[in-house]
Coordinates of N, CA and C in Angstrom, one line a residue:
M489 N -3.9 14.1 16.8 CA -5.3 13.3 17.1 C -6.7 13.0 17.3
M490 N -7.0 12.4 16.4 CA -8.7 12.6 16.1 C -9.0 12.1 17.8
R491 N -10.1 12.5 18.2 CA -10.6 11.4 19.3 C -12.1 11.2 19.2
G492 N -12.3 10.1 19.5 CA -14.1 9.3 19.4 C -14.3 8.9 21.4
A493 N -15.1 8.7 21.7 CA -15.3 7.9 22.7 C -14.2 7.2 23.3
R494 N -14.2 6.4 22.8 CA -13.0 5.3 23.2 C -11.3 5.3 22.5
V495 N -11.6 5.5 21.6 CA -9.6 5.5 20.1 C -10.4 6.7 19.5
G496 N -8.8 6.8 19.7 CA -7.9 7.8 19.0 C -6.8 7.1 17.8
L497 N -7.5 8.5 17.0 CA -6.9 7.7 15.3 C -5.6 8.5 14.8
R498 N -3.9 8.4 15.5 CA -2.7 9.2 14.5 C -2.0 9.0 14.2
A499 N -0.9 9.3 13.4 CA -1.1 9.7 12.4 C 0.3 7.8 13.0
R500 N 0.9 7.4 11.7 CA 1.1 6.1 12.3 C 2.8 6.5 12.2
H501 N 3.0 5.3 13.8 CA 4.6 5.7 14.2 C 5.4 4.8 13.6
E502 N 7.3 4.6 13.6 CA 8.0 3.1 13.0 C 7.1 2.4 13.9
D503 N 7.5 2.5 15.3 CA 7.4 1.3 16.4 C 6.1 0.6 16.3
D504 N 5.3 1.6 15.5 CA 3.7 0.7 15.3 C 3.7 -0.3 13.9
V505 N 4.5 -0.1 13.2 CA 5.0 -1.2 12.2 C 5.2 -2.1 12.7
P506 N 6.2 -3.1 13.6 CA 6.1 -4.6 13.4 C 4.8 -5.1 14.8
V507 N 4.3 -4.3 14.6 CA 3.1 -4.9 16.0 C 2.3 -5.3 14.7
L508 N 1.5 -3.7 13.7 CA 0.5 -4.4 13.0 C 0.8 -5.6 12.0
H509 N 2.1 -5.3 11.6 CA 2.8 -6.8 10.8 C 2.5 -8.0 11.1
R510 N 3.8 -8.4 13.1 CA 3.4 -9.2 13.2 C 1.6 -10.2 13.9
E511 N 1.1 -8.8 14.2 CA -0.4 -9.1 14.5 C -1.9 -9.5 13.5
L512 N -1.5 -8.5 12.5 CA -2.6 -7.9 11.0 C -1.8 -9.1 10.0
Y513 N -1.4 -8.3 9.6 CA -0.5 -9.2 8.1 C 0.3 -10.8 8.5
D514 N 0.8 -10.9 9.6 CA 1.1 -12.5 9.1 C 0.1 -13.4 9.9
D515 N -1.0 -12.7 10.5 CA -2.3 -14.1 10.8 C -3.3 -13.4 9.3
V516 N -2.4 -15.2 9.0 CA -2.5 -15.4 7.9 C -4.7 -15.8 6.8
P517 N -4.9 -15.9 8.0 CA -6.8 -16.6 7.8 C -7.1 -15.1 7.8
T518 N -6.6 -14.1 9.3 CA -7.8 -13.1 8.8 C -7.1 -12.4 8.0
R519 N -5.7 -12.1 7.4 CA -5.2 -10.8 6.3 C -6.0 -11.6 4.8
S520 N -6.3 -12.3 4.6 CA -6.9 -12.3 3.3 C -8.1 -12.3 3.6
R521 N -8.7 -11.8 4.6 CA -10.7 -11.5 4.3 C -9.9 -10.0 4.2
V522 N -9.1 -9.5 4.8 CA -9.4 -8.3 4.4 C -8.9 -7.7 3.6
G523 N -7.5 -8.1 2.9 CA -7.0 -8.0 1.3 C -7.7 -7.8 0.2
T524 N -7.4 -7.5 -0.7 CA -7.4 -7.8 -1.9 C -6.9 -8.5 -3.3
S525 N -5.6 -8.5 -2.4 CA -4.9 -9.5 -3.3 C -4.2 -11.1 -2.5
P526 N -3.8 -11.9 -3.2 CA -3.0 -12.8 -2.2 C -1.9 -12.5 -0.9
W527 N -2.2 -13.7 0.3 CA -1.4 -13.2 1.2 C 0.3 -13.7 0.3
R528 N 1.3 -13.2 1.1 CA 2.2 -13.6 0.7 C 3.4 -13.5 1.4
P529 N 4.3 -14.0 1.6 CA 5.3 -13.3 3.4 C 5.9 -12.3 3.1
V530 N 6.1 -11.4 3.4 CA 6.8 -9.8 3.8 C 8.0 -10.4 4.5
P531 N 9.2 -9.9 4.7 CA 9.7 -10.4 6.0 C 9.8 -8.6 6.6
P532 N 9.4 -8.7 7.8 CA 10.2 -7.0 8.3 C 10.9 -6.2 8.1
G533 N 10.6 -5.1 8.3 CA 11.3 -4.5 7.7 C 11.5 -4.0 6.1
S534 N 10.9 -5.5 5.5 CA 11.2 -4.8 4.0 C 9.9 -3.2 4.0
A535 N 10.2 -3.1 2.1 CA 9.4 -1.5 1.7 C 8.5 -2.4 1.2
E536 N 8.1 -3.7 1.4 CA 6.8 -3.5 1.2 C 6.0 -4.2 2.6
V537 N 6.2 -3.7 3.7 CA 5.3 -3.8 4.5 C 4.2 -3.1 4.1
P538 N 3.0 -3.6 4.4 CA 1.9 -2.9 3.9 C 1.2 -1.9 5.5
Y539 N 2.1 -1.6 6.1 CA 2.1 -0.8 6.5 C 2.6 0.6 7.3
A540 N 4.5 0.3 6.7 CA 4.9 1.0 6.3 C 4.9 2.3 6.6
V541 N 5.3 3.4 6.9 CA 5.1 4.8 7.4 C 6.0 5.1 6.1
D542 N 4.7 6.2 5.6 CA 5.0 6.8 4.1 C 4.4 7.9 4.1
A543 N 5.2 8.9 3.3 CA 5.1 10.6 2.7 C 3.3 10.8 2.8
P544 N 2.8 11.2 2.5 CA 1.2 10.8 2.6 C 1.2 11.5 1.2
S545 N 0.0 10.6 1.0 CA -0.7 10.7 -0.4 C -1.6 11.4 -0.6
P546 N -2.5 12.3 -1.6 CA -3.7 11.7 -1.7 C -4.5 11.2 -2.2
G547 N -4.5 9.9 -2.3 CA -5.7 9.2 -2.4 C -5.8 8.4 -0.8
A548 N -4.9 8.3 -0.3 CA -5.2 7.6 1.1 C -4.5 8.1 2.0
V549 N -5.2 7.9 3.7 CA -5.0 8.2 4.6 C -4.9 7.2 5.3
C550 N -3.4 7.2 6.3 CA -3.2 5.6 7.3 C -3.4 6.6 9.3
F551 N -4.2 5.7 9.7 CA -4.5 6.1 10.6 C -3.5 4.9 12.0
S552 N -2.8 5.3 12.8 CA -3.0 4.1 13.9 C -3.9 4.2 14.8
V553 N -4.6 3.4 15.4 CA -6.2 3.7 15.7 C -4.8 3.3 17.6
V554 N -5.1 4.1 18.6 CA -5.6 3.9 19.8 C -6.0 3.5 20.7
E555 N -5.9 2.5 21.8 CA -7.3 3.3 22.4 C -7.0 4.2 23.7
L556 N -7.9 5.3 23.9 CA -7.4 5.6 24.9 C -7.2 5.8 25.7
E557 N -7.9 4.7 26.8 CA -8.0 4.5 28.9 C -6.3 3.9 28.5
S558 N -6.1 3.0 27.8 CA -5.0 2.0 28.2 C -3.6 3.3 27.1
Q559 N -3.9 3.3 26.3 CA -3.2 4.6 25.6 C -2.5 3.5 24.5
E560 N -2.8 1.8 24.5 CA -2.2 1.4 23.7 C -2.4 0.8 22.5
L561 N -1.8 0.6 21.5 CA -1.5 0.4 20.6 C -2.7 -0.6 19.9
A562 N -4.6 -0.3 19.0 CA -5.1 -1.1 19.1 C -5.6 -1.5 17.7
G563 N -4.7 -0.9 16.9 CA -5.1 -1.1 15.1 C -4.6 -0.6 14.1
E564 N -5.0 -0.8 13.1 CA -4.7 1.1 11.8 C -6.3 1.0 11.3
A565 N -6.6 1.6 10.8 CA -7.0 2.6 9.9 C -7.0 3.3 9.0
V566 N -7.9 2.9 7.8 CA -7.4 3.9 6.8 C -8.9 4.8 5.8
L567 N -8.9 5.5 5.5 CA -9.6 6.3 4.6 C -8.7 6.4 2.7
W568 N -9.3 5.6 1.9 CA -8.3 5.1 0.8 C -9.2 5.5 -0.3
G569 N -9.3 4.7 -1.2 CA -9.2 5.8 -3.0 C -9.9 7.3 -2.6
I570 N -9.8 7.9 -2.1 CA -10.4 9.0 -1.8 C -10.2 9.9 -3.1
D571 N -11.5 10.4 -3.7 CA -11.8 11.0 -4.6 C -12.5 12.2 -4.3
T572 N -11.3 13.3 -4.9 CA -11.3 14.8 -4.5 C -12.7 15.4 -5.7
H573 N -12.6 14.9 -6.4 CA -13.3 15.4 -7.8 C -15.0 15.1 -7.1
N574 N -15.2 13.7 -7.1 CA -16.4 13.5 -7.0 C -16.8 13.6 -5.0
R575 N -16.1 14.0 -4.3 CA -16.0 14.2 -2.9 C -16.7 13.1 -1.9
L576 N -16.1 11.6 -2.5 CA -16.1 10.2 -2.2 C -15.0 9.9 -1.4
A577 N -14.7 8.7 0.0 CA -13.8 7.8 0.1 C -14.1 6.3 0.4
H578 N -13.3 5.8 0.9 CA -13.5 3.7 0.9 C -12.7 4.3 2.7
L579 N -13.8 3.9 3.5 CA -13.7 3.8 5.0 C -12.4 2.0 5.4
G580 N -12.3 1.8 5.4 CA -11.4 0.5 6.3 C -11.1 0.5 7.8
L581 N -10.9 -0.9 8.1 CA -10.1 -0.7 9.5 C -10.2 -2.0 9.9
S582 N -8.9 -2.3 10.9 CA -8.4 -3.8 11.3 C -8.0 -3.8 12.6
L583 N -8.5 -4.8 13.7 CA -7.8 -4.9 14.9 C -7.0 -5.7 15.0
R584 N -6.5 -5.4 16.0 CA -5.5 -6.2 16.8 C -6.2 -7.5 17.7
P585 N -5.9 -8.3 17.7 CA -7.1 -9.7 18.2 C -7.0 -8.9 19.1
A586 N -6.6 -8.9 20.1 CA -6.7 -8.9 21.9 C -7.5 -7.4 21.9
F587 N -7.9 -6.9 20.8 CA -8.9 -5.3 20.4 C -10.1 -5.5 20.2
R588 N -9.9 -6.7 19.7 CA -11.2 -7.3 18.9 C -12.9 -7.5 19.8
G589 N -14.2 -7.6 19.6 CA -14.7 -7.7 20.5 C -15.4 -7.0 21.7
R590 N -15.0 -5.9 21.8 CA -15.0 -5.0 22.5 C -15.7 -3.2 22.6
G591 N -16.5 -3.6 21.0 CA -17.2 -2.5 21.0 C -16.1 -1.5 20.4
L592 N -14.8 -1.3 19.7 CA -14.3 0.1 19.6 C -14.0 -0.2 18.0
G593 N -14.8 -1.4 17.5 CA -14.4 -0.4 15.8 C -15.6 0.8 15.8
Y594 N -17.1 0.4 16.1 CA -18.0 1.8 15.6 C -17.3 2.7 15.9
D595 N -16.9 2.7 16.9 CA -15.6 4.2 17.3 C -14.7 4.4 16.1
V596 N -14.3 3.4 16.1 CA -13.4 4.1 15.0 C -13.9 4.1 13.6
V597 N -15.2 4.1 13.3 CA -15.7 4.3 12.0 C -16.1 5.8 12.1
R598 N -16.7 6.2 13.8 CA -17.4 7.4 13.3 C -16.3 8.6 13.6
V599 N -14.7 8.4 13.9 CA -14.2 9.6 14.1 C -13.2 9.7 12.8
L600 N -13.5 8.3 11.3 CA -13.3 8.4 10.2 C -14.2 9.3 9.5
C601 N -15.3 8.6 10.0 CA -16.6 9.9 9.7 C -15.9 11.0 9.8
E602 N -16.5 11.4 10.7 CA -15.8 12.9 11.2 C -14.1 13.1 10.9
Y603 N -13.9 12.3 10.0 CA -12.2 12.3 9.0 C -12.9 13.5 7.5
G604 N -13.8 12.5 7.6 CA -14.1 12.0 6.8 C -14.8 13.6 6.0
F605 N -15.8 13.5 6.5 CA -16.9 14.7 6.3 C -16.6 16.2 6.8
A606 N -15.9 16.3 8.3 CA -15.6 17.4 8.9 C -14.3 18.7 7.9
V607 N -13.2 17.5 8.5 CA -11.9 17.9 7.9 C -11.6 17.9 6.6
R608 N -12.1 16.5 5.7 CA -12.1 17.0 4.2 C -12.3 17.3 3.1
G609 N -14.6 17.4 3.8 CA -15.7 17.5 3.2 C -15.7 17.1 2.0
L610 N -16.1 15.8 2.2 CA -16.4 14.4 1.8 C -17.8 14.6 1.0
R611 N -18.6 14.3 0.9 CA -19.7 13.7 0.6 C -20.1 13.0 0.7
R612 N -19.1 11.2 0.9 CA -19.9 9.9 0.8 C -19.1 9.4 1.4
L613 N -19.4 7.9 2.3 CA -17.6 7.4 2.8 C -18.7 5.5 2.7
Q614 N -17.4 5.2 1.5 CA -18.5 3.8 1.4 C -17.3 2.5 2.6
L615 N -17.9 2.1 2.9 CA -17.7 0.3 3.2 C -17.2 -0.8 2.2
E616 N -17.3 -1.1 1.6 CA -17.0 -2.6 1.9 C -16.8 -3.9 3.1
T617 N -17.5 -4.9 3.1 CA -16.6 -5.7 3.9 C -17.5 -7.5 3.9
L618 N -17.7 -7.9 4.1 CA -17.2 -9.9 4.1 C -19.5 -9.3 4.2
A619 N -19.8 -10.7 4.0 CA -21.2 -10.8 4.4 C -21.3 -11.4 5.5
D620 N -20.1 -12.3 5.8 CA -20.3 -12.6 7.4 C -19.7 -12.2 8.5
N621 N -18.7 -10.4 8.0 CA -18.3 -10.0 9.3 C -19.0 -9.0 9.8
A622 N -20.2 -10.4 10.9 CA -21.3 -9.4 12.0 C -20.6 -8.2 12.5
A623 N -19.0 -8.2 12.5 CA -18.7 -7.2 13.5 C -18.8 -5.9 12.6
M624 N -18.2 -6.0 11.7 CA -18.2 -5.1 10.9 C -19.5 -3.8 10.8
I625 N -20.4 -5.4 9.9 CA -21.5 -5.1 9.9 C -22.9 -4.3 10.7
A626 N -21.8 -4.9 12.2 CA -22.7 -3.6 13.0 C -22.5 -2.0 13.7
A627 N -21.1 -2.4 12.9 CA -20.9 -1.0 13.4 C -20.6 -0.1 12.4
A628 N -20.3 -0.4 10.6 CA -21.0 0.4 9.8 C -22.9 0.8 10.5
T629 N -24.0 -0.4 10.5 CA -25.6 0.1 10.8 C -25.4 0.9 12.1
R630 N -24.6 0.9 12.9 CA -24.6 1.5 13.9 C -24.2 3.4 14.4
A631 N -23.2 3.6 13.0 CA -23.3 4.3 12.7 C -24.0 4.8 11.4
G632 N -24.9 4.6 11.0 CA -25.9 4.6 10.2 C -25.5 4.7 9.1
F633 N -24.8 4.0 8.4 CA -24.8 3.6 6.9 C -25.7 3.1 6.5
T634 N -25.5 3.1 5.0 CA -27.2 2.0 4.9 C -26.5 0.6 4.1
H635 N -27.4 -0.2 3.4 CA -26.9 -1.1 3.8 C -27.1 -0.9 1.9
E636 N -25.9 -1.1 0.9 CA -27.0 -1.0 -0.9 C -27.3 -1.8 -1.7
G637 N -25.8 -2.5 -0.9 CA -25.8 -4.2 -2.4 C -24.9 -5.1 -1.4
T638 N -25.2 -6.4 -2.4 CA -24.6 -7.7 -2.3 C -23.3 -7.7 -3.6
L639 N -22.7 -8.2 -3.7 CA -22.1 -8.4 -4.6 C -21.7 -10.2 -4.5
R640 N -22.4 -10.5 -5.4 CA -22.2 -11.7 -4.3 C -21.3 -13.1 -4.6
Q641 N -20.9 -13.7 -4.8 CA -19.3 -14.5 -5.0 C -18.2 -13.5 -5.6
A642 N -17.9 -12.6 -5.0 CA -17.1 -11.8 -4.9 C -16.0 -11.3 -4.8
A643 N -15.4 -12.2 -3.4 CA -14.0 -12.1 -2.6 C -13.7 -13.7 -2.7
W644 N -12.3 -13.6 -3.0 CA -11.6 -15.2 -3.0 C -11.2 -15.3 -1.4
V645 N -11.5 -16.0 -0.9 CA -10.9 -15.8 1.0 C -10.7 -16.8 1.4
Y646 N -9.3 -17.2 1.6 CA -8.4 -18.7 2.4 C -9.0 -19.5 2.0
G647 N -9.4 -20.2 0.3 CA -10.0 -21.1 -0.5 C -11.3 -21.1 -0.7
G648 N -12.7 -20.0 -0.1 CA -13.5 -20.2 -0.5 C -14.3 -19.0 -1.2
I649 N -15.3 -18.8 -2.0 CA -15.8 -17.8 -2.0 C -16.7 -17.2 -1.4
V650 N -16.9 -15.9 -1.3 CA -18.2 -15.5 0.2 C -18.4 -14.3 -1.0
D651 N -19.5 -13.7 -0.7 CA -20.2 -12.6 -0.9 C -19.4 -11.2 -0.7
E652 N -20.3 -9.5 -0.6 CA -19.0 -8.6 -0.4 C -20.7 -7.6 -0.4
V653 N -20.1 -6.9 1.3 CA -21.4 -5.9 1.5 C -21.2 -5.0 0.7
V654 N -22.0 -3.9 0.4 CA -21.2 -2.5 0.0 C -22.3 -1.4 1.2
F655 N -21.8 -1.1 2.0 CA -22.7 0.0 2.9 C -21.7 1.8 2.5
G656 N -22.4 3.0 2.7 CA -22.9 4.1 1.9 C -22.9 5.2 3.4
L657 N -22.8 6.2 3.5 CA -23.0 6.8 4.0 C -23.1 8.2 3.1
L658 N -23.8 9.7 3.3 CA -24.0 10.5 2.9 C -23.7 11.2 4.2
A659 N -22.8 12.7 2.8 CA -22.6 13.5 4.4 C -24.0 14.5 5.8
E660 N -25.2 14.5 4.6 CA -25.9 15.0 4.6 C -26.6 14.1 6.4
E661 N -26.2 12.7 6.2 CA -27.4 11.8 7.4 C -26.3 11.1 8.1
W662 N -25.3 12.3 7.9 CA -24.1 11.7 9.2 C -24.6 12.5 10.8
T663 N -24.6 11.9 11.2 CA -25.1 12.4 12.7 C -24.0 12.8 13.6
P664 N -22.6 14.5 13.7 CA -21.6 13.6 14.8 C -21.6 13.7 16.0

């Protein structure tokens, strides 16, 4: 497990899957804000559950987020689009409703940066989020990410079109 001040990132366990599916995937309005494709019903236990435990992939690393104090499953974190040639990746996270608004997102971002830069030897990490996602923007900014641009009307979210913002962090800008 990789540890931050308040969270740990560990491998996804089978018993995490139904919790993440129920609280993150089946929350349609919230899931519509993080997915790049339209939400559709996927029954628990299906091979298409996005949180299913799979064999390691060269292009993505999925973690379960655990709150260290309670040892409870707090959500998921991912390093995706890993490009080993250009040494870059994207990061993302989603917290269960009971764990939102508690400042855990910043710690998750910091641990993902440590994994990307110190463990994987990447040179650049990037995140994209909706322009109205104040919590993710605050976590990224606090972790040292630079706002690199706004993609106007780039995302269809639950009946409306919204802007997306792009943040980047270079290895030499990262403070462990």
